[in-house]
PDB file of C-alpha atoms and ligand atoms in Angstrom:
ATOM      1  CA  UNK A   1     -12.312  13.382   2.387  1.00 54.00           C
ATOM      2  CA  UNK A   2     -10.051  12.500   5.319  1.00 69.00           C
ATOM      3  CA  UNK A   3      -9.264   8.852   6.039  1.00 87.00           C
ATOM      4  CA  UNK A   4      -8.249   6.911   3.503  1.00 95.00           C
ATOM      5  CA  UNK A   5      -6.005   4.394   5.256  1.00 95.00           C
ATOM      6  CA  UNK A   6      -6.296   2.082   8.360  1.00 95.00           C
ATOM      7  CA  UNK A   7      -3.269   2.764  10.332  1.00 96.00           C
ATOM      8  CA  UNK A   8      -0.477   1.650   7.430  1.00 97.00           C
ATOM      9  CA  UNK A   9       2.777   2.273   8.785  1.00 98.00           C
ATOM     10  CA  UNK A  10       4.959   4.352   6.326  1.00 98.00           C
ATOM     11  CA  UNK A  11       8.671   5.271   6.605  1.00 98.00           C
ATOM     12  CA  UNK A  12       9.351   8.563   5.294  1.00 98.00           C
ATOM     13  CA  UNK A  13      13.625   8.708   3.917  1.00 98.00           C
ATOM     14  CA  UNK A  14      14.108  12.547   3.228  1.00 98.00           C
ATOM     15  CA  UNK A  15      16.462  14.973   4.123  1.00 98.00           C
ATOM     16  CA  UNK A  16      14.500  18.459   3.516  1.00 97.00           C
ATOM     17  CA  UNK A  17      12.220  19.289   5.963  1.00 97.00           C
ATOM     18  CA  UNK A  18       9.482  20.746   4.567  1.00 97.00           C
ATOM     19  CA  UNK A  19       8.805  17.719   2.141  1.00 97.00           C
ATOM     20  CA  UNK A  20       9.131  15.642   5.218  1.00 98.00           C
ATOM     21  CA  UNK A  21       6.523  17.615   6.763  1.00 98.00           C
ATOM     22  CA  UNK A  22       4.474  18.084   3.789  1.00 98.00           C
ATOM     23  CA  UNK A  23       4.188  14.028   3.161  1.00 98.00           C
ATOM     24  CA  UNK A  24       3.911  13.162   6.602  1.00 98.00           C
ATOM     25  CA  UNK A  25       1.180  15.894   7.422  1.00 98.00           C
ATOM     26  CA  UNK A  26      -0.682  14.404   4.250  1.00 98.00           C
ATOM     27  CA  UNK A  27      -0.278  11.071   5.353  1.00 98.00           C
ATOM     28  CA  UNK A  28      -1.458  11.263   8.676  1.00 98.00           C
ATOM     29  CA  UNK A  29      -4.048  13.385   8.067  1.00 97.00           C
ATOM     30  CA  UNK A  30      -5.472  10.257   5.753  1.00 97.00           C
ATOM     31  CA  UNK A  31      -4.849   7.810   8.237  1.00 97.00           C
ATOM     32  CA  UNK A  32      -1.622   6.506   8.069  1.00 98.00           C
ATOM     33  CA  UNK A  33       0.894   5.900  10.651  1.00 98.00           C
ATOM     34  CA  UNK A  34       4.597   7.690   9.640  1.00 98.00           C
ATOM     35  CA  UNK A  35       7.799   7.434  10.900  1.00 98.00           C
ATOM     36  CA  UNK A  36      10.659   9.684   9.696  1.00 98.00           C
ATOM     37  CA  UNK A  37      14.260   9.629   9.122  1.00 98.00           C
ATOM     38  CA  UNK A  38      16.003  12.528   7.297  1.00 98.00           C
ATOM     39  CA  UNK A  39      19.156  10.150   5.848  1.00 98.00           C
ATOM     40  CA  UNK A  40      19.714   7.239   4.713  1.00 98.00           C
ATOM     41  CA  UNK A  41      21.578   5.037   7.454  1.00 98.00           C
ATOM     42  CA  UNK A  42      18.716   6.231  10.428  1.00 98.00           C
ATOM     43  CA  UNK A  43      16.068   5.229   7.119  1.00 98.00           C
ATOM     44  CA  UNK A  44      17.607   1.774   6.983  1.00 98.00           C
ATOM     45  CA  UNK A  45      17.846   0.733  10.745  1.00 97.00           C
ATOM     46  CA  UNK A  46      14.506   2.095  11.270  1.00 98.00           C
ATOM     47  CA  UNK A  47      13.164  -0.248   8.428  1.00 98.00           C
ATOM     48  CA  UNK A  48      14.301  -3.267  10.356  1.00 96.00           C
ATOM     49  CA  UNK A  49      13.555  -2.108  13.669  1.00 97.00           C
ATOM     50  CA  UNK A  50       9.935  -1.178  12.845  1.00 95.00           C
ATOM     51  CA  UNK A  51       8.879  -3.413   9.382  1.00 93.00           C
ATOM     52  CA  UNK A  52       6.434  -0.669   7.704  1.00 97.00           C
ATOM     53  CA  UNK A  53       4.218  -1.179   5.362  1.00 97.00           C
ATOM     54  CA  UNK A  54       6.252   0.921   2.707  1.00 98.00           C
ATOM     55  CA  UNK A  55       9.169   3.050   2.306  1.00 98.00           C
ATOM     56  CA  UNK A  56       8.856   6.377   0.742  1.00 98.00           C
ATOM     57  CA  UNK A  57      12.914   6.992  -0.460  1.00 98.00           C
ATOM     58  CA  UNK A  58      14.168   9.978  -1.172  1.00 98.00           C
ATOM     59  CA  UNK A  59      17.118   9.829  -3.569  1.00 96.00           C
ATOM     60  CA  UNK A  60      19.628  12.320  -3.242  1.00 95.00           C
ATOM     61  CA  UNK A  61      20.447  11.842   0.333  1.00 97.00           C
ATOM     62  CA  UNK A  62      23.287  13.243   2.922  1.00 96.00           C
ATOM     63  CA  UNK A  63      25.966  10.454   3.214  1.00 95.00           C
ATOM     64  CA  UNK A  64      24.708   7.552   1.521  1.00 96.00           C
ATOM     65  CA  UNK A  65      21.820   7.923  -1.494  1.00 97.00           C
ATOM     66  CA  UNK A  66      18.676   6.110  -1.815  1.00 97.00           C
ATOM     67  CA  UNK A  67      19.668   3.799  -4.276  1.00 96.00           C
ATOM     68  CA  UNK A  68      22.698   2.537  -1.921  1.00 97.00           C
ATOM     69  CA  UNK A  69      20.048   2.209   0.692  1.00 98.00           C
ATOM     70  CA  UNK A  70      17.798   0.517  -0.902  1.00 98.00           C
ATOM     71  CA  UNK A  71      20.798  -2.405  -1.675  1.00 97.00           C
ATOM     72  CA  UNK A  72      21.029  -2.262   2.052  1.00 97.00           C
ATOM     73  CA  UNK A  73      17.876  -3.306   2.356  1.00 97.00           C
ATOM     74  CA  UNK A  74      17.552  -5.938   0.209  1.00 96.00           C
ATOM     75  CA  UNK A  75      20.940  -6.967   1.584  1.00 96.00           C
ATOM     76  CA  UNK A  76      19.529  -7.990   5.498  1.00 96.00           C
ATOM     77  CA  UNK A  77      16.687 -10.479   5.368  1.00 96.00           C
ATOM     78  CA  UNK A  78      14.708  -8.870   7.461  1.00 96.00           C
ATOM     79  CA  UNK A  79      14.060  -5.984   5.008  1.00 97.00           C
ATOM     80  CA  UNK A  80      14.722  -7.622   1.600  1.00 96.00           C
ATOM     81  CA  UNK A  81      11.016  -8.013   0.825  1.00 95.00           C
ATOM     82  CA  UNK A  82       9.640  -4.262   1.685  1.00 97.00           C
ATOM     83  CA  UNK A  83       8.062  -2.315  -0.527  1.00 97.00           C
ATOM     84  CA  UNK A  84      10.416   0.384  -1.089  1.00 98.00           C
ATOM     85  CA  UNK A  85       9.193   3.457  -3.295  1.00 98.00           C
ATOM     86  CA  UNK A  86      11.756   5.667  -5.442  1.00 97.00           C
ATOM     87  CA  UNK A  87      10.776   9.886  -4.152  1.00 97.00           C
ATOM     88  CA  UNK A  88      12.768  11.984  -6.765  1.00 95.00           C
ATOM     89  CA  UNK A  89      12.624  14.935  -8.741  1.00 93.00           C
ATOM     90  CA  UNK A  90      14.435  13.203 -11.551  1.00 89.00           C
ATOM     91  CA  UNK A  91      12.483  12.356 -14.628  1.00 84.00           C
ATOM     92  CA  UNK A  92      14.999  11.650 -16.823  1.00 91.00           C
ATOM     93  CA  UNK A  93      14.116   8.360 -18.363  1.00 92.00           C
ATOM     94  CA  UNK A  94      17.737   7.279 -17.651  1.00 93.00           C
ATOM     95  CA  UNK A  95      17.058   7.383 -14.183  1.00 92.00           C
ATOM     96  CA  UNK A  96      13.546   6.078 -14.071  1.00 90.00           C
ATOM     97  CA  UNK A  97      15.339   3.094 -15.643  1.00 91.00           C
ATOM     98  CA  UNK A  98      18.380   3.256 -12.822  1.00 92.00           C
ATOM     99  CA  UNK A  99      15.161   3.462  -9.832  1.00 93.00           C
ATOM    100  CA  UNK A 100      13.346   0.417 -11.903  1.00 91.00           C
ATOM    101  CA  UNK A 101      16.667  -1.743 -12.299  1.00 93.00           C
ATOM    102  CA  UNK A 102      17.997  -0.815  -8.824  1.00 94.00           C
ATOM    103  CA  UNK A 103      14.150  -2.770  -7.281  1.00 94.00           C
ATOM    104  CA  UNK A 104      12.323   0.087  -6.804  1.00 96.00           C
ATOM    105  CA  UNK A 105       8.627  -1.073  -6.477  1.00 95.00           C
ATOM    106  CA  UNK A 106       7.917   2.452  -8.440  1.00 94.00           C
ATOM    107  CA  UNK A 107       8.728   6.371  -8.319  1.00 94.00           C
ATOM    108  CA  UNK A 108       7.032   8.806  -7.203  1.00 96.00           C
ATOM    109  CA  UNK A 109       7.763  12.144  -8.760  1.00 94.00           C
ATOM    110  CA  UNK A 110       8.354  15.174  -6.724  1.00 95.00           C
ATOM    111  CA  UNK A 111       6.899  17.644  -5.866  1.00 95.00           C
ATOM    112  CA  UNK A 112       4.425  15.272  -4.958  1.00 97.00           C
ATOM    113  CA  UNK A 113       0.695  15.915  -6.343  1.00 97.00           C
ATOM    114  CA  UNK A 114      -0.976  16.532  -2.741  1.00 97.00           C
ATOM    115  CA  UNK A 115      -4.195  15.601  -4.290  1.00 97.00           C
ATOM    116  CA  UNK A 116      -2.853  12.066  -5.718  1.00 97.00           C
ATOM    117  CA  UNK A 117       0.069  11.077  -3.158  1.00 98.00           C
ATOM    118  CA  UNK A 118      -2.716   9.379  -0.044  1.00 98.00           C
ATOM    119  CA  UNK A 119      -4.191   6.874  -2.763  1.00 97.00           C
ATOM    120  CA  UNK A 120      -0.341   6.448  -4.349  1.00 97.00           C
ATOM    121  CA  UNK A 121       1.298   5.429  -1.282  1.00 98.00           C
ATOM    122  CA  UNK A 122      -2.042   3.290  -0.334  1.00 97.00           C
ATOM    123  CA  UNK A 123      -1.918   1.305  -3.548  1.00 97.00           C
ATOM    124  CA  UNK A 124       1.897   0.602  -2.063  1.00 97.00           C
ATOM    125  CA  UNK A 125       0.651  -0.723   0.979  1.00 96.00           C
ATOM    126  CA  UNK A 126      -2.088  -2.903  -0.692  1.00 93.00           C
ATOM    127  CA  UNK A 127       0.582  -4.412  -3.172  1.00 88.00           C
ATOM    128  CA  UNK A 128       3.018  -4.802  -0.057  1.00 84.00           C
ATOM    129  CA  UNK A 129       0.085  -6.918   1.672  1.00 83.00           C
ATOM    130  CA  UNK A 130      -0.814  -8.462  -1.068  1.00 81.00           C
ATOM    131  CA  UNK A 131       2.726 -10.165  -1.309  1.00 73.00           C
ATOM    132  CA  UNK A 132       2.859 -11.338   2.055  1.00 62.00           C
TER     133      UNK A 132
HETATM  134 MN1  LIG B   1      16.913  14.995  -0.738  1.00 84.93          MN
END
């Protein structure tokens, strides 16, 4: 299996570079298009510079967190609607429901599945197009 996807555009928010690497490697090898940003503020001006598809955000973040950045977002009109996908280690249900209540459109639970994340983040983009 190799292409999966038809050129989505997907911002990758994460500070550690090897699961940078490891999600965009996996991404692009299925056909996506990535763009990266390893904190938060660089994450949110490339959203409204570049409108992807759908934001992979990691959480716990240099300077501001995910969560903050993610009220950024929906702050500036031109990225209140993106799909905007919660990347965490955390599976505490207290902050599953923090990600959920915050407007995550869902969580993704690291370390990603390698097998699972292509069709994950595609079912992202389809929802995202399917809203506008
Ligand atoms: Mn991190």
């Amino acid at each position: 299996m190799s292409s999966i996807a038809d050129g989505q555009l997907v911002l990758i928010v994460e500070d550690n570079a090897k699961n940078l690497k490891l999600a965009r490697d996996l991404l692009q090898y299925h056909g996506f298009r990535t763009l990266e940003a390893a904190d938060a503020e660089t994450g949110v001006e490339l959203a409204s510079s570049s409108t992807p598809d759908v934001i992979l955000m990691d959480i716990e973040l240099p300077g501001i967190d995910g969560v903050t950045a993610l009220e950024r977002l929906r702050a500036n009109p031109a990225t209140a609607d993106m799909t905007v996908v919660a990347v965490t280690a955390s599976v505490m249900p207290v902050d599953q429901e923090r990600f959920a209540h915050a407007g995550f459109a869902g969580v993704i639970v690291k370390p990603i599945d390698v097998k699972a994340f292509p069709g994950q983040v595609l079912a992202y983009c389809r929802r995202s197009e399917d809203r506008s």
